[in-house]
Amino acid sequence: MSLFEHKLSELHELLHKKEVSVTDLMDESYKRINSVDDKVKAFLTLDEENARAKAKQLDSKRGTEGEKGLLFGMPIGIKDNIVTKGLRTTCSSKILENFNPIYDATVINKLTSAETITIGKLNMDEFAMGSSTENSGFQKTRNPWNLETVPGGSSGGSAASVAAGEVPFSLGSDTGGSIRQPAAFTGTVGLKPTYGRVSRFGLVAFASSLDQIGPITRNVEDNAYLLQAIAGLDPNDSTSANVDVPNYASALTGDIKGLKIAVPKEYLGEGVGEEARQSVLNALKVLEGLGATWEEVSLPHSKYGVATYYLLASSEASANLARFDGVRYGYRTPDAENLIELYKKTRAEGFGEEVKRRIMLGTFALSSGYYDAYYKKAQQVRTLIKKDFEDVFEKYDVILGPTTPTPAFKIGEKVDDPLTMYANDILTIPVNLAGVPGISIPCGFASNGLPLGLQIIGKHFDESTVYRVAHAYEQATDYHKKRPQL
């Protein structure tokens, strides 16, 4: 049995009793990476030398006061758009191929304080733009459940590394579903926290009003512990919220009697596959058996979510990615005659197709003469989408639906059809536009054996209730215990 089959609390107990060492955990992680990552291709950069040195140092502290909380000595994978001091951070883009940051992101500082060990950096869609991890500038990550299918995106490497048993958990980022959709495709647990719950300082910006860092784990309890470690106010991030961080683990009581669940008819309607629909209806029966009640509601503006999101996210991306110009850091074209040529050639050679597509769309939406018609209109619709959620949350505790309309699709199937690819995020995007928290947990398998995800959405800063419902459902089912046979 792999050590990573144990929950975090069990692993901590084994470490504390000296039945395993931190070095054993490192061995487990790198051994598994060496045996399966040539197939899965989750990792871009490994940090084995530093990780093993840190493991040795932590082993000497075991059993003393120096051994801190539950995350002590735990291996973790980090999405490659979260900066790590001295460890290559590329955003899976050629334009940052050799970028070594000179500081750590706030979440990395928090994990260092908790004495976790970074195993390496994980593949992603370039600059987090994509839903399949086929847009990486370096390699395509594959789904451990079926290597012919995508792991989702943009945090595909983060989800695949956990599903494949290479690390017990990882960090991803979610702008329009980039944690929850890959979690659904790979049968893992992925949470997008409330906007402002986790610091974005050191997260390379894609769309600043939407991006959030969050945990991907094998079970709900581990997810709660990991969020506990990274959440909280950060003076370096003006969008981080000054809201108390509760003890998330204490919410995992299994008791959801009297809980009121809303199920938007839009989330089970046209475009959602029958298997995804059925898995949600089955999940609702389980939750009813545990004492919850549910009713159908409407989120009428959800249907505008995809259009709204791609206008706003692309507009913010066009502004954020203007900094990659070949002057200060990153790739610089070797054959420019003048400054304008330097900008043009550096960006043309350094960015991939999808990134260029979104920069063009965003620049157009922000341009004089089109700003009111596109960007401003999208902001107005975003307000309506947020209001829909607020109205529903006046009467209900959580909103439930499928995470994705279908299970994972085949590699290459949608890569040439950006509009179909964009529509894949139709169920996750409204959550980012409203800034509320959402989690994806395994809730069944399609007829082809691929996992399906259940999305639980909560009120602003009410991750505790989201975890309570997710944990109660997880305890009543076995889907989270199934593993891919690599």
mmCIF file of N, CA and C in Angstrom, residues 41-148:
data_model
loop_
_atom_site.group_PDB
_atom_site.id
_atom_site.type_symbol
_atom_site.label_atom_id
_atom_site.label_comp_id
_atom_site.label_asym_id
_atom_site.label_seq_id
_atom_site.Cartn_x
_atom_site.Cartn_y
_atom_site.Cartn_z
ATOM 1 N N LYS A 41 3.262 12.864 -17.318
ATOM 2 C CA LYS A 41 3.872 14.163 -17.631
ATOM 3 C C LYS A 41 3.244 15.317 -16.831
ATOM 4 N N ALA A 42 3.143 15.110 -15.514
ATOM 5 C CA ALA A 42 2.573 16.141 -14.641
ATOM 6 C C ALA A 42 3.609 17.187 -14.253
ATOM 7 N N PHE A 43 4.863 16.753 -14.044
ATOM 8 C CA PHE A 43 5.899 17.666 -13.534
ATOM 9 C C PHE A 43 6.722 18.275 -14.665
ATOM 10 N N LEU A 44 7.031 19.567 -14.512
ATOM 11 C CA LEU A 44 7.941 20.255 -15.435
ATOM 12 C C LEU A 44 9.344 20.358 -14.853
ATOM 13 N N THR A 45 9.421 20.629 -13.552
ATOM 14 C CA THR A 45 10.712 20.840 -12.884
ATOM 15 C C THR A 45 10.677 20.117 -11.542
ATOM 16 N N LEU A 46 11.714 19.340 -11.253
ATOM 17 C CA LEU A 46 11.804 18.673 -9.952
ATOM 18 C C LEU A 46 12.878 19.359 -9.112
ATOM 19 N N ASP A 47 12.706 19.310 -7.797
ATOM 20 C CA ASP A 47 13.656 19.964 -6.886
ATOM 21 C C ASP A 47 14.190 18.927 -5.898
ATOM 22 N N GLU A 48 14.665 17.797 -6.441
ATOM 23 C CA GLU A 48 14.965 16.634 -5.603
ATOM 24 C C GLU A 48 16.089 16.893 -4.599
ATOM 25 N N GLU A 49 17.134 17.543 -5.045
ATOM 26 C CA GLU A 49 18.292 17.751 -4.150
ATOM 27 C C GLU A 49 17.887 18.553 -2.909
ATOM 28 N N ASN A 50 17.202 19.680 -3.137
ATOM 29 C CA ASN A 50 16.765 20.516 -2.012
ATOM 30 C C ASN A 50 15.729 19.803 -1.148
ATOM 31 N N ALA A 51 14.824 19.060 -1.810
ATOM 32 C CA ALA A 51 13.763 18.361 -1.069
ATOM 33 C C ALA A 51 14.367 17.323 -0.134
ATOM 34 N N ARG A 52 15.340 16.581 -0.621
ATOM 35 C CA ARG A 52 15.958 15.530 0.214
ATOM 36 C C ARG A 52 16.777 16.141 1.359
ATOM 37 N N ALA A 53 17.433 17.265 1.074
ATOM 38 C CA ALA A 53 18.203 17.943 2.127
ATOM 39 C C ALA A 53 17.264 18.437 3.227
ATOM 40 N N LYS A 54 16.110 18.975 2.818
ATOM 41 C CA LYS A 54 15.152 19.473 3.801
ATOM 42 C C LYS A 54 14.543 18.305 4.596
ATOM 43 N N ALA A 55 14.315 17.182 3.924
ATOM 44 C CA ALA A 55 13.757 16.001 4.599
ATOM 45 C C ALA A 55 14.699 15.535 5.708
ATOM 46 N N LYS A 56 15.983 15.517 5.387
ATOM 47 C CA LYS A 56 16.996 15.104 6.373
ATOM 48 C C LYS A 56 16.953 16.023 7.589
ATOM 49 N N GLN A 57 16.870 17.323 7.295
ATOM 50 C CA GLN A 57 16.852 18.335 8.366
ATOM 51 C C GLN A 57 15.605 18.162 9.239
ATOM 52 N N LEU A 58 14.437 17.902 8.613
ATOM 53 C CA LEU A 58 13.197 17.738 9.374
ATOM 54 C C LEU A 58 13.201 16.426 10.167
ATOM 55 N N ASP A 59 13.835 15.403 9.602
ATOM 56 C CA ASP A 59 13.914 14.130 10.331
ATOM 57 C C ASP A 59 14.645 14.297 11.663
ATOM 58 N N SER A 60 15.631 15.193 11.685
ATOM 59 C CA SER A 60 16.386 15.402 12.925
ATOM 60 C C SER A 60 15.539 16.123 13.976
ATOM 61 N N LYS A 61 14.421 16.738 13.548
ATOM 62 C CA LYS A 61 13.545 17.464 14.480
ATOM 63 C C LYS A 61 12.422 16.587 15.022
ATOM 64 N N ARG A 62 12.201 15.436 14.411
ATOM 65 C CA ARG A 62 11.034 14.639 14.793
ATOM 66 C C ARG A 62 11.076 14.240 16.261
ATOM 67 N N GLY A 63 9.877 14.288 16.864
ATOM 68 C CA GLY A 63 9.797 13.920 18.276
ATOM 69 C C GLY A 63 10.197 15.038 19.217
ATOM 70 N N THR A 64 10.609 16.188 18.650
ATOM 71 C CA THR A 64 10.972 17.331 19.499
ATOM 72 C C THR A 64 9.882 18.397 19.375
ATOM 73 N N GLU A 65 10.073 19.495 20.091
ATOM 74 C CA GLU A 65 9.119 20.606 19.997
ATOM 75 C C GLU A 65 9.116 21.205 18.598
ATOM 76 N N GLY A 66 10.217 20.948 17.858
ATOM 77 C CA GLY A 66 10.335 21.522 16.514
ATOM 78 C C GLY A 66 9.346 20.933 15.525
ATOM 79 N N GLU A 67 8.768 19.790 15.874
ATOM 80 C CA GLU A 67 7.802 19.171 14.969
ATOM 81 C C GLU A 67 6.458 19.868 15.147
ATOM 82 N N LYS A 68 6.079 20.601 14.110
ATOM 83 C CA LYS A 68 4.897 21.471 14.259
ATOM 84 C C LYS A 68 3.612 20.746 13.877
ATOM 85 N N GLY A 69 2.798 21.418 13.051
ATOM 86 C CA GLY A 69 1.448 20.934 12.747
ATOM 87 C C GLY A 69 1.394 19.734 11.817
ATOM 88 N N LEU A 70 0.196 19.480 11.342
ATOM 89 C CA LEU A 70 -0.094 18.293 10.541
ATOM 90 C C LEU A 70 0.663 18.233 9.224
ATOM 91 N N LEU A 71 1.044 19.389 8.684
ATOM 92 C CA LEU A 71 1.701 19.395 7.377
ATOM 93 C C LEU A 71 3.208 19.146 7.471
ATOM 94 N N PHE A 72 3.705 18.975 8.691
ATOM 95 C CA PHE A 72 5.140 18.779 8.911
ATOM 96 C C PHE A 72 5.681 17.645 8.028
ATOM 97 N N GLY A 73 6.682 17.989 7.185
ATOM 98 C CA GLY A 73 7.369 16.963 6.393
ATOM 99 C C GLY A 73 6.608 16.437 5.191
ATOM 100 N N MET A 74 5.440 17.030 4.878
ATOM 101 C CA MET A 74 4.614 16.492 3.786
ATOM 102 C C MET A 74 5.090 16.994 2.423
ATOM 103 N N PRO A 75 5.162 16.092 1.430
ATOM 104 C CA PRO A 75 5.547 16.504 0.068
ATOM 105 C C PRO A 75 4.373 17.178 -0.637
ATOM 106 N N ILE A 76 4.661 18.207 -1.424
ATOM 107 C CA ILE A 76 3.597 18.920 -2.145
ATOM 108 C C ILE A 76 4.096 19.333 -3.527
ATOM 109 N N GLY A 77 3.207 19.314 -4.503
ATOM 110 C CA GLY A 77 3.526 19.810 -5.842
ATOM 111 C C GLY A 77 2.909 21.189 -6.024
ATOM 112 N N ILE A 78 3.596 22.066 -6.758
ATOM 113 C CA ILE A 78 3.154 23.456 -6.912
ATOM 114 C C ILE A 78 2.945 23.774 -8.398
ATOM 115 N N LYS A 79 1.784 24.325 -8.712
ATOM 116 C CA LYS A 79 1.509 24.734 -10.089
ATOM 117 C C LYS A 79 2.540 25.756 -10.540
ATOM 118 N N ASP A 80 2.928 25.683 -11.828
ATOM 119 C CA ASP A 80 4.092 26.454 -12.276
ATOM 120 C C ASP A 80 3.825 27.937 -12.537
ATOM 121 N N ASN A 81 2.671 28.451 -12.054
ATOM 122 C CA ASN A 81 2.467 29.907 -12.116
ATOM 123 C C ASN A 81 2.532 30.538 -10.726
ATOM 124 N N ILE A 82 2.981 29.753 -9.731
ATOM 125 C CA ILE A 82 3.160 30.262 -8.365
ATOM 126 C C ILE A 82 4.666 30.374 -8.139
ATOM 127 N N VAL A 83 5.157 31.587 -7.869
ATOM 128 C CA VAL A 83 6.613 31.780 -7.885
ATOM 129 C C VAL A 83 7.279 31.139 -6.667
ATOM 130 N N THR A 84 8.442 30.529 -6.948
ATOM 131 C CA THR A 84 9.223 29.823 -5.929
ATOM 132 C C THR A 84 10.662 30.294 -6.044
ATOM 133 N N LYS A 85 11.177 30.836 -4.972
ATOM 134 C CA LYS A 85 12.521 31.440 -4.981
ATOM 135 C C LYS A 85 13.578 30.431 -5.431
ATOM 136 N N GLY A 86 14.300 30.780 -6.494
ATOM 137 C CA GLY A 86 15.403 29.933 -6.957
ATOM 138 C C GLY A 86 14.969 28.669 -7.672
ATOM 139 N N LEU A 87 13.636 28.445 -7.804
ATOM 140 C CA LEU A 87 13.148 27.256 -8.500
ATOM 141 C C LEU A 87 12.355 27.723 -9.718
ATOM 142 N N ARG A 88 12.802 27.263 -10.876
ATOM 143 C CA ARG A 88 12.262 27.704 -12.163
ATOM 144 C C ARG A 88 10.731 27.801 -12.152
ATOM 145 N N THR A 89 10.216 28.934 -12.595
ATOM 146 C CA THR A 89 8.772 29.167 -12.668
ATOM 147 C C THR A 89 8.464 29.664 -14.075
ATOM 148 N N THR A 90 7.802 28.829 -14.892
ATOM 149 C CA THR A 90 7.676 29.144 -16.318
ATOM 150 C C THR A 90 6.270 29.524 -16.764
ATOM 151 N N CYS A 91 5.241 29.264 -15.939
ATOM 152 C CA CYS A 91 3.846 29.382 -16.396
ATOM 153 C C CYS A 91 3.619 28.542 -17.655
ATOM 154 N N SER A 92 4.460 27.515 -17.848
ATOM 155 C CA SER A 92 4.405 26.640 -19.034
ATOM 156 C C SER A 92 4.482 27.427 -20.337
ATOM 157 N N SER A 93 5.271 28.520 -20.310
ATOM 158 C CA SER A 93 5.415 29.372 -21.494
ATOM 159 C C SER A 93 6.881 29.503 -21.879
ATOM 160 N N LYS A 94 7.147 29.503 -23.171
ATOM 161 C CA LYS A 94 8.524 29.684 -23.659
ATOM 162 C C LYS A 94 9.057 31.050 -23.247
ATOM 163 N N ILE A 95 8.159 32.014 -23.053
ATOM 164 C CA ILE A 95 8.598 33.382 -22.744
ATOM 165 C C ILE A 95 9.233 33.450 -21.350
ATOM 166 N N LEU A 96 8.919 32.454 -20.480
ATOM 167 C CA LEU A 96 9.510 32.411 -19.133
ATOM 168 C C LEU A 96 10.321 31.125 -18.927
ATOM 169 N N GLU A 97 10.810 30.559 -20.013
ATOM 170 C CA GLU A 97 11.433 29.228 -19.958
ATOM 171 C C GLU A 97 12.542 29.114 -18.920
ATOM 172 N N ASN A 98 13.340 30.180 -18.748
ATOM 173 C CA ASN A 98 14.467 30.107 -17.810
ATOM 174 C C ASN A 98 14.331 31.110 -16.665
ATOM 175 N N PHE A 99 13.098 31.392 -16.264
ATOM 176 C CA PHE A 99 12.882 32.395 -15.220
ATOM 177 C C PHE A 99 13.045 31.776 -13.833
ATOM 178 N N ASN A 100 13.988 32.304 -13.052
ATOM 179 C CA ASN A 100 14.191 31.880 -11.657
ATOM 180 C C ASN A 100 13.801 33.024 -10.736
ATOM 181 N N PRO A 101 12.674 32.941 -10.049
ATOM 182 C CA PRO A 101 12.215 34.052 -9.204
ATOM 183 C C PRO A 101 13.183 34.340 -8.049
ATOM 184 N N ILE A 102 13.141 35.580 -7.582
ATOM 185 C CA ILE A 102 14.027 35.968 -6.470
ATOM 186 C C ILE A 102 13.253 36.069 -5.155
ATOM 187 N N TYR A 103 11.986 35.658 -5.164
ATOM 188 C CA TYR A 103 11.205 35.651 -3.916
ATOM 189 C C TYR A 103 10.172 34.529 -4.000
ATOM 190 N N ASP A 104 9.573 34.214 -2.860
ATOM 191 C CA ASP A 104 8.523 33.203 -2.793
ATOM 192 C C ASP A 104 7.145 33.859 -2.746
ATOM 193 N N ALA A 105 6.153 33.220 -3.350
ATOM 194 C CA ALA A 105 4.756 33.649 -3.200
ATOM 195 C C ALA A 105 4.357 33.518 -1.725
ATOM 196 N N THR A 106 3.353 34.275 -1.317
ATOM 197 C CA THR A 106 2.886 34.204 0.080
ATOM 198 C C THR A 106 2.469 32.785 0.452
ATOM 199 N N VAL A 107 1.769 32.084 -0.449
ATOM 200 C CA VAL A 107 1.343 30.705 -0.117
ATOM 201 C C VAL A 107 2.555 29.798 0.110
ATOM 202 N N ILE A 108 3.639 30.056 -0.608
ATOM 203 C CA ILE A 108 4.856 29.242 -0.431
ATOM 204 C C ILE A 108 5.485 29.553 0.928
ATOM 205 N N ASN A 109 5.510 30.832 1.306
ATOM 206 C CA ASN A 109 6.009 31.200 2.645
ATOM 207 C C ASN A 109 5.191 30.518 3.739
ATOM 208 N N LYS A 110 3.871 30.468 3.543
ATOM 209 C CA LYS A 110 2.996 29.833 4.547
ATOM 210 C C LYS A 110 3.255 28.325 4.610
ATOM 211 N N LEU A 111 3.451 27.709 3.458
ATOM 212 C CA LEU A 111 3.740 26.273 3.438
ATOM 213 C C LEU A 111 5.114 25.979 4.045
ATOM 214 N N THR A 112 6.068 26.898 3.818
ATOM 215 C CA THR A 112 7.400 26.739 4.422
ATOM 216 C C THR A 112 7.292 26.821 5.940
ATOM 217 N N SER A 113 6.462 27.749 6.429
ATOM 218 C CA SER A 113 6.246 27.851 7.881
ATOM 219 C C SER A 113 5.621 26.574 8.442
ATOM 220 N N ALA A 114 4.760 25.943 7.616
ATOM 221 C CA ALA A 114 4.116 24.699 8.051
ATOM 222 C C ALA A 114 5.053 23.501 7.853
ATOM 223 N N GLU A 115 6.235 23.768 7.281
ATOM 224 C CA GLU A 115 7.295 22.766 7.054
ATOM 225 C C GLU A 115 6.892 21.647 6.093
ATOM 226 N N THR A 116 6.206 22.049 5.024
ATOM 227 C CA THR A 116 6.005 21.118 3.913
ATOM 228 C C THR A 116 7.267 21.135 3.045
ATOM 229 N N ILE A 117 7.356 20.203 2.110
ATOM 230 C CA ILE A 117 8.517 20.137 1.211
ATOM 231 C C ILE A 117 8.031 20.152 -0.231
ATOM 232 N N THR A 118 8.500 21.148 -0.993
ATOM 233 C CA THR A 118 8.117 21.251 -2.403
ATOM 234 C C THR A 118 8.887 20.219 -3.220
ATOM 235 N N ILE A 119 8.127 19.339 -3.891
ATOM 236 C CA ILE A 119 8.709 18.273 -4.713
ATOM 237 C C ILE A 119 9.145 18.808 -6.074
ATOM 238 N N GLY A 120 8.316 19.729 -6.618
ATOM 239 C CA GLY A 120 8.636 20.287 -7.930
ATOM 240 C C GLY A 120 7.480 21.132 -8.434
ATOM 241 N N LYS A 121 7.614 21.602 -9.679
ATOM 242 C CA LYS A 121 6.618 22.481 -10.292
ATOM 243 C C LYS A 121 5.834 21.710 -11.358
ATOM 244 N N LEU A 122 4.526 21.986 -11.404
ATOM 245 C CA LEU A 122 3.598 21.169 -12.194
ATOM 246 C C LEU A 122 3.149 21.849 -13.481
ATOM 247 N N ASN A 123 3.007 21.037 -14.508
ATOM 248 C CA ASN A 123 2.607 21.514 -15.831
ATOM 249 C C ASN A 123 1.197 22.112 -15.804
ATOM 250 N N MET A 124 0.905 22.979 -16.769
ATOM 251 C CA MET A 124 -0.359 23.706 -16.813
ATOM 252 C C MET A 124 -0.571 24.214 -18.237
ATOM 253 N N ASP A 125 -1.782 24.704 -18.522
ATOM 254 C CA ASP A 125 -1.978 25.449 -19.762
ATOM 255 C C ASP A 125 -1.215 26.761 -19.634
ATOM 256 N N GLU A 126 -0.569 27.179 -20.720
ATOM 257 C CA GLU A 126 0.270 28.377 -20.704
ATOM 258 C C GLU A 126 -0.463 29.582 -20.107
ATOM 259 N N PHE A 127 0.152 30.182 -19.091
ATOM 260 C CA PHE A 127 -0.427 31.326 -18.368
ATOM 261 C C PHE A 127 -1.845 31.024 -17.877
ATOM 262 N N ALA A 128 -2.121 29.753 -17.617
ATOM 263 C CA ALA A 128 -3.422 29.301 -17.078
ATOM 264 C C ALA A 128 -4.570 29.492 -18.062
ATOM 265 N N MET A 129 -4.246 29.563 -19.342
ATOM 266 C CA MET A 129 -5.288 29.781 -20.353
ATOM 267 C C MET A 129 -5.586 28.472 -21.073
ATOM 268 N N GLY A 130 -6.624 27.781 -20.594
ATOM 269 C CA GLY A 130 -7.001 26.528 -21.242
ATOM 270 C C GLY A 130 -7.739 25.620 -20.286
ATOM 271 N N SER A 131 -8.360 24.572 -20.853
ATOM 272 C CA SER A 131 -9.173 23.654 -20.056
ATOM 273 C C SER A 131 -8.731 22.208 -20.237
ATOM 274 N N SER A 132 -7.495 21.995 -20.697
ATOM 275 C CA SER A 132 -7.090 20.619 -21.002
ATOM 276 C C SER A 132 -5.606 20.337 -20.786
ATOM 277 N N THR A 133 -4.818 21.348 -20.441
ATOM 278 C CA THR A 133 -3.352 21.239 -20.325
ATOM 279 C C THR A 133 -2.725 20.762 -21.643
ATOM 280 N N GLU A 134 -3.417 21.067 -22.750
ATOM 281 C CA GLU A 134 -2.813 20.832 -24.072
ATOM 282 C C GLU A 134 -2.131 22.099 -24.578
ATOM 283 N N ASN A 135 -2.354 23.232 -23.863
ATOM 284 C CA ASN A 135 -1.774 24.508 -24.307
ATOM 285 C C ASN A 135 -0.448 24.820 -23.625
ATOM 286 N N SER A 136 0.170 23.839 -22.970
ATOM 287 C CA SER A 136 1.484 24.067 -22.359
ATOM 288 C C SER A 136 2.522 24.253 -23.462
ATOM 289 N N GLY A 137 3.506 25.127 -23.185
ATOM 290 C CA GLY A 137 4.587 25.325 -24.155
ATOM 291 C C GLY A 137 5.593 24.184 -24.162
ATOM 292 N N PHE A 138 5.443 23.208 -23.243
ATOM 293 C CA PHE A 138 6.491 22.178 -23.092
ATOM 294 C C PHE A 138 6.005 20.743 -23.286
ATOM 295 N N GLN A 139 4.848 20.390 -22.730
ATOM 296 C CA GLN A 139 4.396 18.996 -22.837
ATOM 297 C C GLN A 139 2.902 18.926 -22.560
ATOM 298 N N LYS A 140 2.288 17.836 -23.022
ATOM 299 C CA LYS A 140 0.862 17.611 -22.728
ATOM 300 C C LYS A 140 0.758 16.659 -21.548
ATOM 301 N N THR A 141 0.054 17.071 -20.505
ATOM 302 C CA THR A 141 -0.190 16.170 -19.370
ATOM 303 C C THR A 141 -1.359 15.253 -19.726
ATOM 304 N N ARG A 142 -1.302 14.009 -19.216
ATOM 305 C CA ARG A 142 -2.351 13.036 -19.530
ATOM 306 C C ARG A 142 -3.112 12.646 -18.270
ATOM 307 N N ASN A 143 -4.328 12.179 -18.457
ATOM 308 C CA ASN A 143 -5.186 11.797 -17.344
ATOM 309 C C ASN A 143 -4.816 10.388 -16.872
ATOM 310 N N PRO A 144 -4.435 10.217 -15.592
ATOM 311 C CA PRO A 144 -4.024 8.892 -15.107
ATOM 312 C C PRO A 144 -5.108 7.812 -15.255
ATOM 313 N N TRP A 145 -6.382 8.222 -15.363
ATOM 314 C CA TRP A 145 -7.473 7.238 -15.510
ATOM 315 C C TRP A 145 -7.502 6.647 -16.913
ATOM 316 N N ASN A 146 -7.066 7.431 -17.887
ATOM 317 C CA ASN A 146 -6.977 6.963 -19.276
ATOM 318 C C ASN A 146 -6.015 7.891 -19.990
ATOM 319 N N LEU A 147 -4.849 7.373 -20.335
ATOM 320 C CA LEU A 147 -3.770 8.223 -20.862
ATOM 321 C C LEU A 147 -4.092 8.837 -22.219
ATOM 322 N N GLU A 148 -5.189 8.388 -22.830
ATOM 323 C CA GLU A 148 -5.611 8.975 -24.108
ATOM 324 C C GLU A 148 -6.477 10.209 -23.896
#
